[in-house]
Amino acid sequence: NLSSLYTSWNKYDKAFLCFDSSFHLLDSLPHARKLHMQCRAAYCGLLLRAERSNELLTAAISFQTWLEADCRSIFSNLSEAEQNQYAFIVFHHFDLLRSIYLKSLSQKPELAKKLLQIELFTKGLTLNQGIEMRKLILGSGDAETLVLFDALRQLNQQLADAYSGKKLHAFEIQELERRQKAAEQALQKRSIAYRSGIESMRKDWKLLQDQLNEGESWVEFSRFRVHGKSDWTDTMRYIALIVHKH
């Protein structure tokens, strides 16, 4: 909050000092992941406004790595409502990163790789949202897998309620976690759709490039709202990322 106040007065040095203190404190609070996410996004916004291009790219790449790791570690364990809320926030941050990369793309064309990785990752995240995954499993015609998936969603909701303090003993939470893990393992063994959804969040664009045949190209389209120097704009940007075999 202090940093935002100093930024509004164009006192960037004082704003950066506030972030130095915040990050130092957050390093000692590894479970404060929501606050960590907010601070990283705000820090990138401050660097963008202060026009510190080199520091901005370093911070943006670090933020992207942190976001992807955070998603992989917690997303599948969230309830469907929490997944929707989390995805909304994360997609917003990825739009900020797209704007930052696009701003420097002409000078640093290697940033296209970062943009491509965002597209793959956000598609995987969308695929893993409960409603989309249910559609995929339903489309496969496997009734038993659908029963397993719905049971896992119920366990996720029960765990989400337990973590928010709705009167469950520790041993009851441990039993729910055990059942949740068993249900997820059973789904991964049985369902190609569920397994591919989990794997899609771990894909690297280079692995997909290696699968191209000679003379083939792969085109990835992206649409996002542009963040300007100081705030979000009303501009929507459309880009196409083209990947060749070599």
PDB file of C-alpha atoms in Angstrom:
ATOM      1  CA  ASN A   1       0.000   0.000   0.000  1.00  0.00           C
ATOM      2  CA  LEU A   2       2.843   2.378   0.787  1.00  0.00           C
ATOM      3  CA  SER A   3       4.486   1.526  -2.513  1.00  0.00           C
ATOM      4  CA  SER A   4       1.260   2.349  -4.386  1.00  0.00           C
ATOM      5  CA  LEU A   5       1.071   5.688  -2.583  1.00  0.00           C
ATOM      6  CA  TYR A   6       4.684   6.576  -3.427  1.00  0.00           C
ATOM      7  CA  THR A   7       4.123   5.462  -7.030  1.00  0.00           C
ATOM      8  CA  SER A   8       1.132   7.797  -7.382  1.00  0.00           C
ATOM      9  CA  TRP A   9       3.471  10.629  -6.308  1.00  0.00           C
ATOM     10  CA  ASN A  10       6.129   9.440  -8.803  1.00  0.00           C
ATOM     11  CA  LYS A  11       8.516   8.756  -5.911  1.00  0.00           C
ATOM     12  CA  TYR A  12       9.763   5.511  -7.402  1.00  0.00           C
ATOM     13  CA  ASP A  13      12.869   5.099  -5.228  1.00  0.00           C
ATOM     14  CA  LYS A  14      10.764   5.046  -2.073  1.00  0.00           C
ATOM     15  CA  ALA A  15       8.287   2.676  -3.735  1.00  0.00           C
ATOM     16  CA  PHE A  16      11.084   0.232  -4.581  1.00  0.00           C
ATOM     17  CA  LEU A  17      12.336   0.351  -0.990  1.00  0.00           C
ATOM     18  CA  CYS A  18       8.886  -0.760   0.175  1.00  0.00           C
ATOM     19  CA  PHE A  19       9.056  -3.752  -2.138  1.00  0.00           C
ATOM     20  CA  ASP A  20      12.533  -4.661  -0.911  1.00  0.00           C
ATOM     21  CA  SER A  21      11.106  -4.882   2.608  1.00  0.00           C
ATOM     22  CA  SER A  22       8.006  -6.789   1.437  1.00  0.00           C
ATOM     23  CA  PHE A  23       9.959  -9.459  -0.442  1.00  0.00           C
ATOM     24  CA  HIS A  24      12.366  -9.878   2.460  1.00  0.00           C
ATOM     25  CA  LEU A  25       9.391 -10.495   4.748  1.00  0.00           C
ATOM     26  CA  LEU A  26       7.650 -12.840   2.282  1.00  0.00           C
ATOM     27  CA  ASP A  27      10.773 -15.001   2.043  1.00  0.00           C
ATOM     28  CA  SER A  28      10.157 -15.911   5.674  1.00  0.00           C
ATOM     29  CA  LEU A  29       6.448 -16.623   5.007  1.00  0.00           C
ATOM     30  CA  PRO A  30       6.373 -19.347   2.315  1.00  0.00           C
ATOM     31  CA  HIS A  31       2.670 -20.084   2.907  1.00  0.00           C
ATOM     32  CA  ALA A  32       1.591 -16.502   2.158  1.00  0.00           C
ATOM     33  CA  ARG A  33       1.378 -17.380  -1.533  1.00  0.00           C
ATOM     34  CA  LYS A  34      -1.568 -15.084  -2.395  1.00  0.00           C
ATOM     35  CA  LEU A  35       0.247 -12.078  -0.990  1.00  0.00           C
ATOM     36  CA  HIS A  36       3.419 -13.175  -2.749  1.00  0.00           C
ATOM     37  CA  MET A  37       1.529 -13.309  -6.057  1.00  0.00           C
ATOM     38  CA  GLN A  38       0.057  -9.833  -5.534  1.00  0.00           C
ATOM     39  CA  CYS A  39       3.447  -8.354  -4.647  1.00  0.00           C
ATOM     40  CA  ARG A  40       5.175  -9.853  -7.677  1.00  0.00           C
ATOM     41  CA  ALA A  41       2.481  -8.498 -10.001  1.00  0.00           C
ATOM     42  CA  ALA A  42       2.584  -5.045  -8.389  1.00  0.00           C
ATOM     43  CA  TYR A  43       6.386  -5.021  -8.581  1.00  0.00           C
ATOM     44  CA  CYS A  44       6.255  -5.705 -12.326  1.00  0.00           C
ATOM     45  CA  GLY A  45       3.710  -2.895 -12.661  1.00  0.00           C
ATOM     46  CA  LEU A  46       6.025  -0.503 -10.821  1.00  0.00           C
ATOM     47  CA  LEU A  47       9.016  -1.426 -13.006  1.00  0.00           C
ATOM     48  CA  LEU A  48       6.840  -0.899 -16.080  1.00  0.00           C
ATOM     49  CA  ARG A  49       5.773   2.542 -14.900  1.00  0.00           C
ATOM     50  CA  ALA A  50       9.328   3.510 -13.904  1.00  0.00           C
ATOM     51  CA  GLU A  51      10.577   2.335 -17.349  1.00  0.00           C
ATOM     52  CA  ARG A  52      13.285   0.057 -15.941  1.00  0.00           C
ATOM     53  CA  SER A  53      13.266  -2.269 -18.936  1.00  0.00           C
ATOM     54  CA  ASN A  54      16.052  -4.703 -18.043  1.00  0.00           C
ATOM     55  CA  GLU A  55      14.895  -5.160 -14.453  1.00  0.00           C
ATOM     56  CA  LEU A  56      11.315  -5.481 -15.706  1.00  0.00           C
ATOM     57  CA  LEU A  57      12.096  -8.418 -17.994  1.00  0.00           C
ATOM     58  CA  THR A  58      14.038 -10.194 -15.246  1.00  0.00           C
ATOM     59  CA  ALA A  59      11.143  -9.716 -12.808  1.00  0.00           C
ATOM     60  CA  ALA A  60       8.559 -10.804 -15.416  1.00  0.00           C
ATOM     61  CA  ILE A  61      10.399 -14.028 -16.285  1.00  0.00           C
ATOM     62  CA  SER A  62      10.812 -14.795 -12.586  1.00  0.00           C
ATOM     63  CA  PHE A  63       7.101 -14.112 -12.003  1.00  0.00           C
ATOM     64  CA  GLN A  64       6.089 -16.417 -14.873  1.00  0.00           C
ATOM     65  CA  THR A  65       8.208 -19.246 -13.443  1.00  0.00           C
ATOM     66  CA  TRP A  66       6.714 -18.662  -9.982  1.00  0.00           C
ATOM     67  CA  LEU A  67       3.130 -18.589 -11.320  1.00  0.00           C
ATOM     68  CA  GLU A  68       3.519 -21.828 -13.255  1.00  0.00           C
ATOM     69  CA  ALA A  69       5.051 -23.595 -10.242  1.00  0.00           C
ATOM     70  CA  ASP A  70       2.268 -22.335  -7.968  1.00  0.00           C
ATOM     71  CA  CYS A  71      -0.426 -23.540 -10.388  1.00  0.00           C
ATOM     72  CA  ARG A  72       1.102 -26.998 -10.674  1.00  0.00           C
ATOM     73  CA  SER A  73       1.372 -27.394  -6.928  1.00  0.00           C
ATOM     74  CA  ILE A  74      -2.164 -26.397  -5.883  1.00  0.00           C
ATOM     75  CA  PHE A  75      -4.618 -26.197  -8.794  1.00  0.00           C
ATOM     76  CA  SER A  76      -5.830 -29.796  -8.910  1.00  0.00           C
ATOM     77  CA  ASN A  77      -6.500 -29.737  -5.153  1.00  0.00           C
ATOM     78  CA  LEU A  78      -8.879 -26.765  -5.294  1.00  0.00           C
ATOM     79  CA  SER A  79     -12.657 -26.963  -5.356  1.00  0.00           C
ATOM     80  CA  GLU A  80     -14.330 -26.042  -8.647  1.00  0.00           C
ATOM     81  CA  ALA A  81     -15.309 -22.590  -7.357  1.00  0.00           C
ATOM     82  CA  GLU A  82     -11.776 -21.981  -6.121  1.00  0.00           C
ATOM     83  CA  GLN A  83     -10.348 -23.149  -9.449  1.00  0.00           C
ATOM     84  CA  ASN A  84     -12.503 -20.628 -11.326  1.00  0.00           C
ATOM     85  CA  GLN A  85     -11.457 -17.800  -9.003  1.00  0.00           C
ATOM     86  CA  TYR A  86      -7.801 -18.786  -9.102  1.00  0.00           C
ATOM     87  CA  ALA A  87      -7.771 -19.111 -12.908  1.00  0.00           C
ATOM     88  CA  PHE A  88      -9.357 -15.661 -13.295  1.00  0.00           C
ATOM     89  CA  ILE A  89      -6.582 -14.084 -11.197  1.00  0.00           C
ATOM     90  CA  VAL A  90      -3.772 -16.028 -12.866  1.00  0.00           C
ATOM     91  CA  PHE A  91      -5.012 -15.278 -16.404  1.00  0.00           C
ATOM     92  CA  HIS A  92      -5.051 -11.585 -15.442  1.00  0.00           C
ATOM     93  CA  HIS A  93      -1.390 -11.811 -14.389  1.00  0.00           C
ATOM     94  CA  PHE A  94      -0.456 -13.684 -17.564  1.00  0.00           C
ATOM     95  CA  ASP A  95      -1.998 -10.835 -19.596  1.00  0.00           C
ATOM     96  CA  LEU A  96       0.317  -8.437 -17.768  1.00  0.00           C
ATOM     97  CA  LEU A  97       3.297 -10.647 -18.659  1.00  0.00           C
ATOM     98  CA  ARG A  98       2.177 -10.828 -22.298  1.00  0.00           C
ATOM     99  CA  SER A  99       2.060  -7.011 -22.431  1.00  0.00           C
ATOM    100  CA  ILE A 100       5.551  -6.763 -20.914  1.00  0.00           C
ATOM    101  CA  TYR A 101       7.046  -9.292 -23.347  1.00  0.00           C
ATOM    102  CA  LEU A 102       5.315  -7.768 -26.360  1.00  0.00           C
ATOM    103  CA  LYS A 103       6.727  -4.347 -25.480  1.00  0.00           C
ATOM    104  CA  SER A 104      10.310  -5.658 -25.837  1.00  0.00           C
ATOM    105  CA  LEU A 105       9.720  -8.321 -28.494  1.00  0.00           C
ATOM    106  CA  SER A 106      11.216  -6.349 -31.383  1.00  0.00           C
ATOM    107  CA  GLN A 107      14.510  -5.916 -29.483  1.00  0.00           C
ATOM    108  CA  LYS A 108      14.455  -9.377 -27.875  1.00  0.00           C
ATOM    109  CA  PRO A 109      12.759 -11.846 -30.273  1.00  0.00           C
ATOM    110  CA  GLU A 110      13.603 -14.734 -27.909  1.00  0.00           C
ATOM    111  CA  LEU A 111      10.718 -13.507 -25.730  1.00  0.00           C
ATOM    112  CA  ALA A 112       8.398 -15.176 -28.251  1.00  0.00           C
ATOM    113  CA  LYS A 113       9.323 -18.426 -26.480  1.00  0.00           C
ATOM    114  CA  LYS A 114       7.969 -17.024 -23.215  1.00  0.00           C
ATOM    115  CA  LEU A 115       4.745 -15.964 -24.950  1.00  0.00           C
ATOM    116  CA  LEU A 116       4.386 -19.422 -26.445  1.00  0.00           C
ATOM    117  CA  GLN A 117       4.909 -21.088 -23.078  1.00  0.00           C
ATOM    118  CA  ILE A 118       2.148 -18.902 -21.579  1.00  0.00           C
ATOM    119  CA  GLU A 119      -0.269 -20.036 -24.313  1.00  0.00           C
ATOM    120  CA  LEU A 120       0.452 -23.705 -23.686  1.00  0.00           C
ATOM    121  CA  PHE A 121       0.242 -23.325 -19.941  1.00  0.00           C
ATOM    122  CA  THR A 122      -3.037 -21.375 -19.884  1.00  0.00           C
ATOM    123  CA  LYS A 123      -4.630 -23.930 -22.222  1.00  0.00           C
ATOM    124  CA  GLY A 124      -3.587 -26.663 -19.807  1.00  0.00           C
ATOM    125  CA  LEU A 125      -4.987 -24.689 -16.900  1.00  0.00           C
ATOM    126  CA  THR A 126      -8.325 -24.243 -18.687  1.00  0.00           C
ATOM    127  CA  LEU A 127      -8.414 -27.940 -19.509  1.00  0.00           C
ATOM    128  CA  ASN A 128      -7.900 -28.784 -15.843  1.00  0.00           C
ATOM    129  CA  GLN A 129     -10.824 -26.685 -14.626  1.00  0.00           C
ATOM    130  CA  GLY A 130     -13.532 -28.982 -13.297  1.00  0.00           C
ATOM    131  CA  ILE A 131     -16.286 -28.132 -15.781  1.00  0.00           C
ATOM    132  CA  GLU A 132     -14.015 -28.539 -18.823  1.00  0.00           C
ATOM    133  CA  MET A 133     -12.516 -31.796 -17.579  1.00  0.00           C
ATOM    134  CA  ARG A 134     -15.987 -33.187 -16.920  1.00  0.00           C
ATOM    135  CA  LYS A 135     -16.976 -32.413 -20.520  1.00  0.00           C
ATOM    136  CA  LEU A 136     -13.921 -34.270 -21.803  1.00  0.00           C
ATOM    137  CA  ILE A 137     -14.576 -37.333 -19.644  1.00  0.00           C
ATOM    138  CA  LEU A 138     -18.277 -37.261 -20.515  1.00  0.00           C
ATOM    139  CA  GLY A 139     -17.354 -37.130 -24.191  1.00  0.00           C
ATOM    140  CA  SER A 140     -15.184 -40.218 -23.783  1.00  0.00           C
ATOM    141  CA  GLY A 141     -18.291 -42.236 -22.865  1.00  0.00           C
ATOM    142  CA  ASP A 142     -16.597 -43.816 -19.840  1.00  0.00           C
ATOM    143  CA  ALA A 143     -19.311 -43.822 -17.159  1.00  0.00           C
ATOM    144  CA  GLU A 144     -17.086 -45.320 -14.446  1.00  0.00           C
ATOM    145  CA  THR A 145     -14.441 -42.639 -14.956  1.00  0.00           C
ATOM    146  CA  LEU A 146     -17.123 -39.950 -14.700  1.00  0.00           C
ATOM    147  CA  VAL A 147     -18.218 -41.403 -11.326  1.00  0.00           C
ATOM    148  CA  LEU A 148     -14.576 -41.344 -10.162  1.00  0.00           C
ATOM    149  CA  PHE A 149     -14.152 -37.750 -11.318  1.00  0.00           C
ATOM    150  CA  ASP A 150     -17.315 -36.541  -9.569  1.00  0.00           C
ATOM    151  CA  ALA A 151     -16.174 -38.310  -6.382  1.00  0.00           C
ATOM    152  CA  LEU A 152     -12.823 -36.495  -6.601  1.00  0.00           C
ATOM    153  CA  ARG A 153     -14.583 -33.142  -7.017  1.00  0.00           C
ATOM    154  CA  GLN A 154     -16.636 -33.829  -3.891  1.00  0.00           C
ATOM    155  CA  LEU A 155     -13.477 -34.707  -1.946  1.00  0.00           C
ATOM    156  CA  ASN A 156     -11.823 -31.500  -3.169  1.00  0.00           C
ATOM    157  CA  GLN A 157     -14.816 -29.482  -1.940  1.00  0.00           C
ATOM    158  CA  GLN A 158     -14.774 -31.245   1.443  1.00  0.00           C
ATOM    159  CA  LEU A 159     -11.065 -30.527   1.809  1.00  0.00           C
ATOM    160  CA  ALA A 160     -11.546 -26.899   0.782  1.00  0.00           C
ATOM    161  CA  ASP A 161     -14.213 -26.551   3.487  1.00  0.00           C
ATOM    162  CA  ALA A 162     -11.952 -28.270   6.027  1.00  0.00           C
ATOM    163  CA  TYR A 163      -8.991 -26.010   5.235  1.00  0.00           C
ATOM    164  CA  SER A 164     -11.218 -22.944   5.708  1.00  0.00           C
ATOM    165  CA  GLY A 165     -11.888 -24.064   9.280  1.00  0.00           C
ATOM    166  CA  LYS A 166     -15.256 -25.785   9.135  1.00  0.00           C
ATOM    167  CA  LYS A 167     -14.832 -27.965  12.234  1.00  0.00           C
ATOM    168  CA  LEU A 168     -12.973 -31.089  11.190  1.00  0.00           C
ATOM    169  CA  HIS A 169     -10.373 -32.815  13.364  1.00  0.00           C
ATOM    170  CA  ALA A 170      -6.830 -33.249  12.059  1.00  0.00           C
ATOM    171  CA  PHE A 171      -7.215 -37.020  11.624  1.00  0.00           C
ATOM    172  CA  GLU A 172     -10.411 -36.461   9.590  1.00  0.00           C
ATOM    173  CA  ILE A 173      -8.559 -34.064   7.289  1.00  0.00           C
ATOM    174  CA  GLN A 174      -5.734 -36.585   6.893  1.00  0.00           C
ATOM    175  CA  GLU A 175      -8.263 -39.270   5.920  1.00  0.00           C
ATOM    176  CA  LEU A 176      -9.827 -36.922   3.346  1.00  0.00           C
ATOM    177  CA  GLU A 177      -6.368 -36.175   1.921  1.00  0.00           C
ATOM    178  CA  ARG A 178      -5.628 -39.903   1.704  1.00  0.00           C
ATOM    179  CA  ARG A 179      -8.898 -40.571  -0.141  1.00  0.00           C
ATOM    180  CA  GLN A 180      -8.326 -37.598  -2.438  1.00  0.00           C
ATOM    181  CA  LYS A 181      -4.849 -38.816  -3.396  1.00  0.00           C
ATOM    182  CA  ALA A 182      -6.149 -42.341  -4.037  1.00  0.00           C
ATOM    183  CA  ALA A 183      -9.000 -41.022  -6.214  1.00  0.00           C
ATOM    184  CA  GLU A 184      -6.614 -38.851  -8.232  1.00  0.00           C
ATOM    185  CA  GLN A 185      -4.205 -41.751  -8.787  1.00  0.00           C
ATOM    186  CA  ALA A 186      -7.091 -43.969  -9.916  1.00  0.00           C
ATOM    187  CA  LEU A 187      -8.234 -41.303 -12.384  1.00  0.00           C
ATOM    188  CA  GLN A 188      -4.758 -40.839 -13.831  1.00  0.00           C
ATOM    189  CA  LYS A 189      -4.472 -44.592 -14.425  1.00  0.00           C
ATOM    190  CA  ARG A 190      -7.941 -44.938 -15.959  1.00  0.00           C
ATOM    191  CA  SER A 191      -8.600 -41.739 -17.914  1.00  0.00           C
ATOM    192  CA  ILE A 192      -6.511 -40.562 -20.854  1.00  0.00           C
ATOM    193  CA  ALA A 193      -8.378 -37.216 -20.781  1.00  0.00           C
ATOM    194  CA  TYR A 194      -7.573 -36.610 -17.105  1.00  0.00           C
ATOM    195  CA  ARG A 195      -3.954 -37.713 -17.488  1.00  0.00           C
ATOM    196  CA  SER A 196      -3.423 -35.562 -20.577  1.00  0.00           C
ATOM    197  CA  GLY A 197      -4.930 -32.587 -18.743  1.00  0.00           C
ATOM    198  CA  ILE A 198      -2.421 -32.940 -15.920  1.00  0.00           C
ATOM    199  CA  GLU A 199       0.438 -33.422 -18.385  1.00  0.00           C
ATOM    200  CA  SER A 200      -0.600 -30.398 -20.471  1.00  0.00           C
ATOM    201  CA  MET A 201       0.379 -28.080 -17.606  1.00  0.00           C
ATOM    202  CA  ARG A 202       3.892 -29.535 -17.721  1.00  0.00           C
ATOM    203  CA  LYS A 203       4.447 -29.396 -21.479  1.00  0.00           C
ATOM    204  CA  ASP A 204       7.417 -27.555 -22.876  1.00  0.00           C
ATOM    205  CA  TRP A 205       7.091 -25.951 -26.299  1.00  0.00           C
ATOM    206  CA  LYS A 206      10.399 -27.533 -27.401  1.00  0.00           C
ATOM    207  CA  LEU A 207       8.947 -31.024 -26.947  1.00  0.00           C
ATOM    208  CA  LEU A 208       6.074 -30.126 -29.266  1.00  0.00           C
ATOM    209  CA  GLN A 209       8.485 -28.570 -31.766  1.00  0.00           C
ATOM    210  CA  ASP A 210      10.432 -31.840 -31.885  1.00  0.00           C
ATOM    211  CA  GLN A 211       7.244 -33.639 -32.982  1.00  0.00           C
ATOM    212  CA  LEU A 212       6.933 -31.516 -36.140  1.00  0.00           C
ATOM    213  CA  ASN A 213       7.866 -33.127 -39.455  1.00  0.00           C
ATOM    214  CA  GLU A 214      10.107 -31.429 -41.993  1.00  0.00           C
ATOM    215  CA  GLY A 215       8.216 -28.629 -43.735  1.00  0.00           C
ATOM    216  CA  GLU A 216       5.534 -28.470 -41.037  1.00  0.00           C
ATOM    217  CA  SER A 217       4.756 -25.422 -38.890  1.00  0.00           C
ATOM    218  CA  TRP A 218       2.675 -24.983 -35.782  1.00  0.00           C
ATOM    219  CA  VAL A 219       0.661 -21.770 -35.243  1.00  0.00           C
ATOM    220  CA  GLU A 220      -0.530 -20.653 -31.806  1.00  0.00           C
ATOM    221  CA  PHE A 221      -2.952 -17.717 -31.576  1.00  0.00           C
ATOM    222  CA  SER A 222      -3.229 -15.409 -28.583  1.00  0.00           C
ATOM    223  CA  ARG A 223      -5.723 -12.713 -27.588  1.00  0.00           C
ATOM    224  CA  PHE A 224      -5.200 -10.505 -24.537  1.00  0.00           C
ATOM    225  CA  ARG A 225      -5.910  -7.112 -23.030  1.00  0.00           C
ATOM    226  CA  VAL A 226      -2.935  -4.747 -23.139  1.00  0.00           C
ATOM    227  CA  HIS A 227      -1.424  -3.163 -20.037  1.00  0.00           C
ATOM    228  CA  GLY A 228       0.008   0.287 -20.723  1.00  0.00           C
ATOM    229  CA  LYS A 229       2.732   2.118 -18.858  1.00  0.00           C
ATOM    230  CA  SER A 230       0.539   2.965 -15.868  1.00  0.00           C
ATOM    231  CA  ASP A 231      -2.656   0.922 -16.090  1.00  0.00           C
ATOM    232  CA  TRP A 232      -4.805  -1.423 -18.146  1.00  0.00           C
ATOM    233  CA  THR A 233      -6.001  -0.074 -21.495  1.00  0.00           C
ATOM    234  CA  ASP A 234      -9.131  -0.869 -23.541  1.00  0.00           C
ATOM    235  CA  THR A 235      -6.942  -2.321 -26.316  1.00  0.00           C
ATOM    236  CA  MET A 236      -7.172  -6.011 -27.213  1.00  0.00           C
ATOM    237  CA  ARG A 237      -4.145  -7.452 -28.980  1.00  0.00           C
ATOM    238  CA  TYR A 238      -4.143 -10.479 -31.267  1.00  0.00           C
ATOM    239  CA  ILE A 239      -0.889 -12.228 -32.093  1.00  0.00           C
ATOM    240  CA  ALA A 240       0.120 -15.424 -33.906  1.00  0.00           C
ATOM    241  CA  LEU A 241       3.164 -17.400 -32.817  1.00  0.00           C
ATOM    242  CA  ILE A 242       4.610 -19.588 -35.583  1.00  0.00           C
ATOM    243  CA  VAL A 243       6.917 -22.470 -34.739  1.00  0.00           C
ATOM    244  CA  HIS A 244       8.969 -24.246 -37.388  1.00  0.00           C
ATOM    245  CA  LYS A 245      10.857 -27.509 -37.164  1.00  0.00           C
ATOM    246  CA  HIS A 246      14.222 -25.699 -37.029  1.00  0.00           C
TER     247      HIS A 246
END
